[in-house]
PDB file of C-alpha atoms in Angstrom:
ATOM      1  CA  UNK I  56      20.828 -99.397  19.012  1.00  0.00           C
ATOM      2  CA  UNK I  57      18.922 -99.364  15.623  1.00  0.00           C
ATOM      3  CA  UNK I  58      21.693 -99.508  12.310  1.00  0.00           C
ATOM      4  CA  UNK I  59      20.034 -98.398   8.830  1.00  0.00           C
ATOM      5  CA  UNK I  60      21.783 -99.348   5.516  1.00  0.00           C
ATOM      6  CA  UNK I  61      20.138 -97.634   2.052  1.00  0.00           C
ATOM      7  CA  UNK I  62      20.814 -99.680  -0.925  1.00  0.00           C
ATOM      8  CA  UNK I  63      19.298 -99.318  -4.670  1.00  0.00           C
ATOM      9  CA  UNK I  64      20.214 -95.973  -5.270  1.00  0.00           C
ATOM     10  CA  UNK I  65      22.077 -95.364  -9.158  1.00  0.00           C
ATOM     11  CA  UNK I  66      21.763 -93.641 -12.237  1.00  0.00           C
ATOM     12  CA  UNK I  67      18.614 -93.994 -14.040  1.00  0.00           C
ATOM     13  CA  UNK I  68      17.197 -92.126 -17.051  1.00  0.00           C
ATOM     14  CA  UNK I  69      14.237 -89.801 -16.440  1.00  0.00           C
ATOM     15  CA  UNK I  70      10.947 -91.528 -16.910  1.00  0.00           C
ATOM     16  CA  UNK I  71      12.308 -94.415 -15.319  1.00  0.00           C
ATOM     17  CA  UNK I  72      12.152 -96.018 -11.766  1.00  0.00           C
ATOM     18  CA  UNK I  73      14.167 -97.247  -9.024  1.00  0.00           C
ATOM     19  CA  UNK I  74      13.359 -98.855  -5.942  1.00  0.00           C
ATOM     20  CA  UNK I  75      15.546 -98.115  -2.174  1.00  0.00           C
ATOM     21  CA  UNK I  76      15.510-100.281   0.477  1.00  0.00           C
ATOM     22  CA  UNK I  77      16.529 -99.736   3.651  1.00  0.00           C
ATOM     23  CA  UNK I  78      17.278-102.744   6.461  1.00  0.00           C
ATOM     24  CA  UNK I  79      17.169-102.027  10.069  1.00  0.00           C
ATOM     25  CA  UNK I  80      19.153-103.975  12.405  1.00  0.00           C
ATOM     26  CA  UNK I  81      19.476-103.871  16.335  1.00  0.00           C
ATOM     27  CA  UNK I  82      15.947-102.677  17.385  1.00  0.00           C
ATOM     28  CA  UNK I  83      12.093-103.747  17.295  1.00  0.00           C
ATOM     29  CA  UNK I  84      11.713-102.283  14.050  1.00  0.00           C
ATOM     30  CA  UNK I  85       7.719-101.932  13.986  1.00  0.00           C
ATOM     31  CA  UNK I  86       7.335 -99.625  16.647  1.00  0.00           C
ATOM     32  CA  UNK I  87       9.195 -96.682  14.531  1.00  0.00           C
ATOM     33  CA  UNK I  88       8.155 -94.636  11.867  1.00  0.00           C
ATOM     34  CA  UNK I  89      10.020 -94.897   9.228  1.00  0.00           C
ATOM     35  CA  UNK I  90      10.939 -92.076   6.772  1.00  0.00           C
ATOM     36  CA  UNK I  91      12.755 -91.371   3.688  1.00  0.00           C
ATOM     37  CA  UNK I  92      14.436 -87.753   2.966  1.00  0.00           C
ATOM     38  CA  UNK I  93      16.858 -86.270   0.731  1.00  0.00           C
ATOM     39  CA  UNK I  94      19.162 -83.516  -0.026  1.00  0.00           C
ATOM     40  CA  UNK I  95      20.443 -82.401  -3.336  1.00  0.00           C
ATOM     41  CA  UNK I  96      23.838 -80.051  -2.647  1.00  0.00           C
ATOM     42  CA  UNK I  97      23.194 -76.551  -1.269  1.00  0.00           C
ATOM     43  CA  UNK I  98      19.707 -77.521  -0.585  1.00  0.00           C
ATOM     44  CA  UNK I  99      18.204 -78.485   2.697  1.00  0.00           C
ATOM     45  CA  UNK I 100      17.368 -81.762   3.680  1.00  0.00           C
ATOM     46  CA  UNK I 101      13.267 -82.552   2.946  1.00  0.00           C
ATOM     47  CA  UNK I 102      11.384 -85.267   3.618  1.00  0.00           C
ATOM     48  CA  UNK I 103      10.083 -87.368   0.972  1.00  0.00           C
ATOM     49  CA  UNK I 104       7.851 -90.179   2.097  1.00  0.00           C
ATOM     50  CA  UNK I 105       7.221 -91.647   5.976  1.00  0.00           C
ATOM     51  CA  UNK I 106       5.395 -94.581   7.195  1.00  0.00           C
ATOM     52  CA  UNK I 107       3.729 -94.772  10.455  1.00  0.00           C
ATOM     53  CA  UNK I 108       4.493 -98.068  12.700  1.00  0.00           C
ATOM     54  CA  UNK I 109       0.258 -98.182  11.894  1.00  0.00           C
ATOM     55  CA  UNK I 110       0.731 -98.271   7.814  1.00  0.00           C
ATOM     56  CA  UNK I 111      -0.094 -94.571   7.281  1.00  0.00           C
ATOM     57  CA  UNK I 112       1.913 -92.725   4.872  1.00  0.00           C
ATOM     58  CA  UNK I 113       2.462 -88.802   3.477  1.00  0.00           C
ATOM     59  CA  UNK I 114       4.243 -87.993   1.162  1.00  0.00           C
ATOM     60  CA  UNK I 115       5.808 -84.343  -0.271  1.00  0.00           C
ATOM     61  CA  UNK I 116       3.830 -82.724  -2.851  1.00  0.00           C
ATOM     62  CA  UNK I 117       6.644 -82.774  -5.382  1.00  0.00           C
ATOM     63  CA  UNK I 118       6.195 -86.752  -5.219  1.00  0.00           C
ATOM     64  CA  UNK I 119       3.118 -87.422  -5.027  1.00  0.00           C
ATOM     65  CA  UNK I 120       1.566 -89.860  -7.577  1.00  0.00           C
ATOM     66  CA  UNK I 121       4.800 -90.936  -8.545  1.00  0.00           C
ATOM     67  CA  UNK I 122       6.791 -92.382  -4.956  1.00  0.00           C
ATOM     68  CA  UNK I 123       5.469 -95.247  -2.602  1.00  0.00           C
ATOM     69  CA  UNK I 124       6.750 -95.755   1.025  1.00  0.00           C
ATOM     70  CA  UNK I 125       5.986 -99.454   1.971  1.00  0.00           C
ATOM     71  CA  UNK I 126       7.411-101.571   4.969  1.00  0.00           C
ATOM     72  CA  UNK I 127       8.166-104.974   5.608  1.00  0.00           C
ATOM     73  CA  UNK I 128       8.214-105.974   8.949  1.00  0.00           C
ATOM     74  CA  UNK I 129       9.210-109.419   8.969  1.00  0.00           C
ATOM     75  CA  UNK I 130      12.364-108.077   7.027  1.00  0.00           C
ATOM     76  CA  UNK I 131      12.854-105.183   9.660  1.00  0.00           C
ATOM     77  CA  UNK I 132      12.859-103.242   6.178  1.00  0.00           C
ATOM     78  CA  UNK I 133      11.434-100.164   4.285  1.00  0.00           C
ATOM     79  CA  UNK I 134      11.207 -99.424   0.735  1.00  0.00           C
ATOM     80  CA  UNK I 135      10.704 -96.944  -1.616  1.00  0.00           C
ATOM     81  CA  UNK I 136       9.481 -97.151  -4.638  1.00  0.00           C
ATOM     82  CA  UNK I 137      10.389 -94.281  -6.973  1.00  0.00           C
ATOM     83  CA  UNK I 138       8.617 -94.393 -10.836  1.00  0.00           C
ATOM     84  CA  UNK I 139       8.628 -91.436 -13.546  1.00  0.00           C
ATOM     85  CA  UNK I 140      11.735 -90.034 -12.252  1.00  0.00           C
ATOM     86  CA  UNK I 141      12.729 -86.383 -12.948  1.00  0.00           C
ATOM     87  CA  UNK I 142      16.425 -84.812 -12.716  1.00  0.00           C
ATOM     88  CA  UNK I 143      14.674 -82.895 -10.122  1.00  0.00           C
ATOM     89  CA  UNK I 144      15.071 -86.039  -7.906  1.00  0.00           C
ATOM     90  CA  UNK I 145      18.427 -86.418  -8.417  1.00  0.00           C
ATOM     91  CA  UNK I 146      19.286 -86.114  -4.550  1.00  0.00           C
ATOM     92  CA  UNK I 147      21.135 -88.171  -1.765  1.00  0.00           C
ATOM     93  CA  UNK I 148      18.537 -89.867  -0.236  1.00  0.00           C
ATOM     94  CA  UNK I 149      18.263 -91.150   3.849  1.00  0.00           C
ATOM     95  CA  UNK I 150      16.525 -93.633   5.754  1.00  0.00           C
ATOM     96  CA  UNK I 151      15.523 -92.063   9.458  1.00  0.00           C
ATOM     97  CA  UNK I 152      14.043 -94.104  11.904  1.00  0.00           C
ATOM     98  CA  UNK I 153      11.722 -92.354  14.648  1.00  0.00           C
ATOM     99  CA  UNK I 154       9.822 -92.993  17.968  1.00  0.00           C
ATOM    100  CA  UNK I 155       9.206 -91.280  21.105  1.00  0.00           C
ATOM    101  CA  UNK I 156       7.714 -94.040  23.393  1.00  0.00           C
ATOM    102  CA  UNK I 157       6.887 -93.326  27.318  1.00  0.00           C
ATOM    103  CA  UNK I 158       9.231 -90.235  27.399  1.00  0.00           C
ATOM    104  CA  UNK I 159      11.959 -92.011  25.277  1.00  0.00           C
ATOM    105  CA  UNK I 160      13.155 -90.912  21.723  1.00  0.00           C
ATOM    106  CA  UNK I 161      14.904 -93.127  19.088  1.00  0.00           C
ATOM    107  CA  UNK I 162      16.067 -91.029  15.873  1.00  0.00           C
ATOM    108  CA  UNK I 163      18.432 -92.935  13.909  1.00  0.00           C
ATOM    109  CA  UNK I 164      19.883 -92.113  10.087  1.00  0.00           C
ATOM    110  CA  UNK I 165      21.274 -94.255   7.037  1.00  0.00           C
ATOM    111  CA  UNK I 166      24.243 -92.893   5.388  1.00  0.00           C
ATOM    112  CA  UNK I 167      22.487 -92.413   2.404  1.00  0.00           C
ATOM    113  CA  UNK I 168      22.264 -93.340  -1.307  1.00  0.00           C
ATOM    114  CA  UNK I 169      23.150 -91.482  -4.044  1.00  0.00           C
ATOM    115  CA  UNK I 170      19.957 -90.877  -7.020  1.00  0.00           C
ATOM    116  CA  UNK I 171      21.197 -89.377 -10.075  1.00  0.00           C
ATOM    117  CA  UNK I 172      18.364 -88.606 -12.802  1.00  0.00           C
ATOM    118  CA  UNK I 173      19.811 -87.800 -16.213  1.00  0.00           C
ATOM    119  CA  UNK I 174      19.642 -88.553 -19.914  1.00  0.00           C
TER     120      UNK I 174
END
């Protein structure tokens, strides 16, 4: 039911920023927590940042201080914002959109966008 498309990804120098976005389409999208992971080759998947359908956020370690998770709900969209970049970031990254809801689970994944950090 629920579509994600991840847009903003590029190239960016390190030390700078970039912002993703993901829209939703096809569900009610403030009932799902909303996540953002990556995966560099070879590497596993790891989540970055999530958003509870209540506003709370984590984040990994690694970003911390430097990524921000928001949502809009009005736009059925999530963001994240992404400053001080490091080539350790470089990464495809995913929107994932998650519930479980009376006995019901929703888990739905963006195709991804491509973050390349480099000088």
């Amino acid at each position: 039911q629920v579509q994600l498309v991840e847009s903003g990804g590029g190239l960016v120098q390190p030390g700078g920023s970039l912002r993703l976005s993901c829209a939703a389409s096809g569900s009610i999208f403030s009932i799902y927590t909303m996540n953002w992971y990556r995966q560099a080759p070879g590497k596993q998947r790891e989540l970055v940042a999530g958003i509870t359908s209540g506003g709370r956020t984590n984040y990994a370690d690694s970003v911390k201080g430097r990524f921000t998770i928001s949502r809009e709900n009005a736009k059925n969209t999530v963001y994240l914002q992404m400053n001080s970049l490091k080539p350790e970031d470089t990464a495809v990254y995913y929107c994932n959109a998650y519930r479980s809801l009376w006995g019901t689970v929703g888990d739905y994944w963006g195709q991804g966008t491509q973050v390349t950090v480099s000088s």
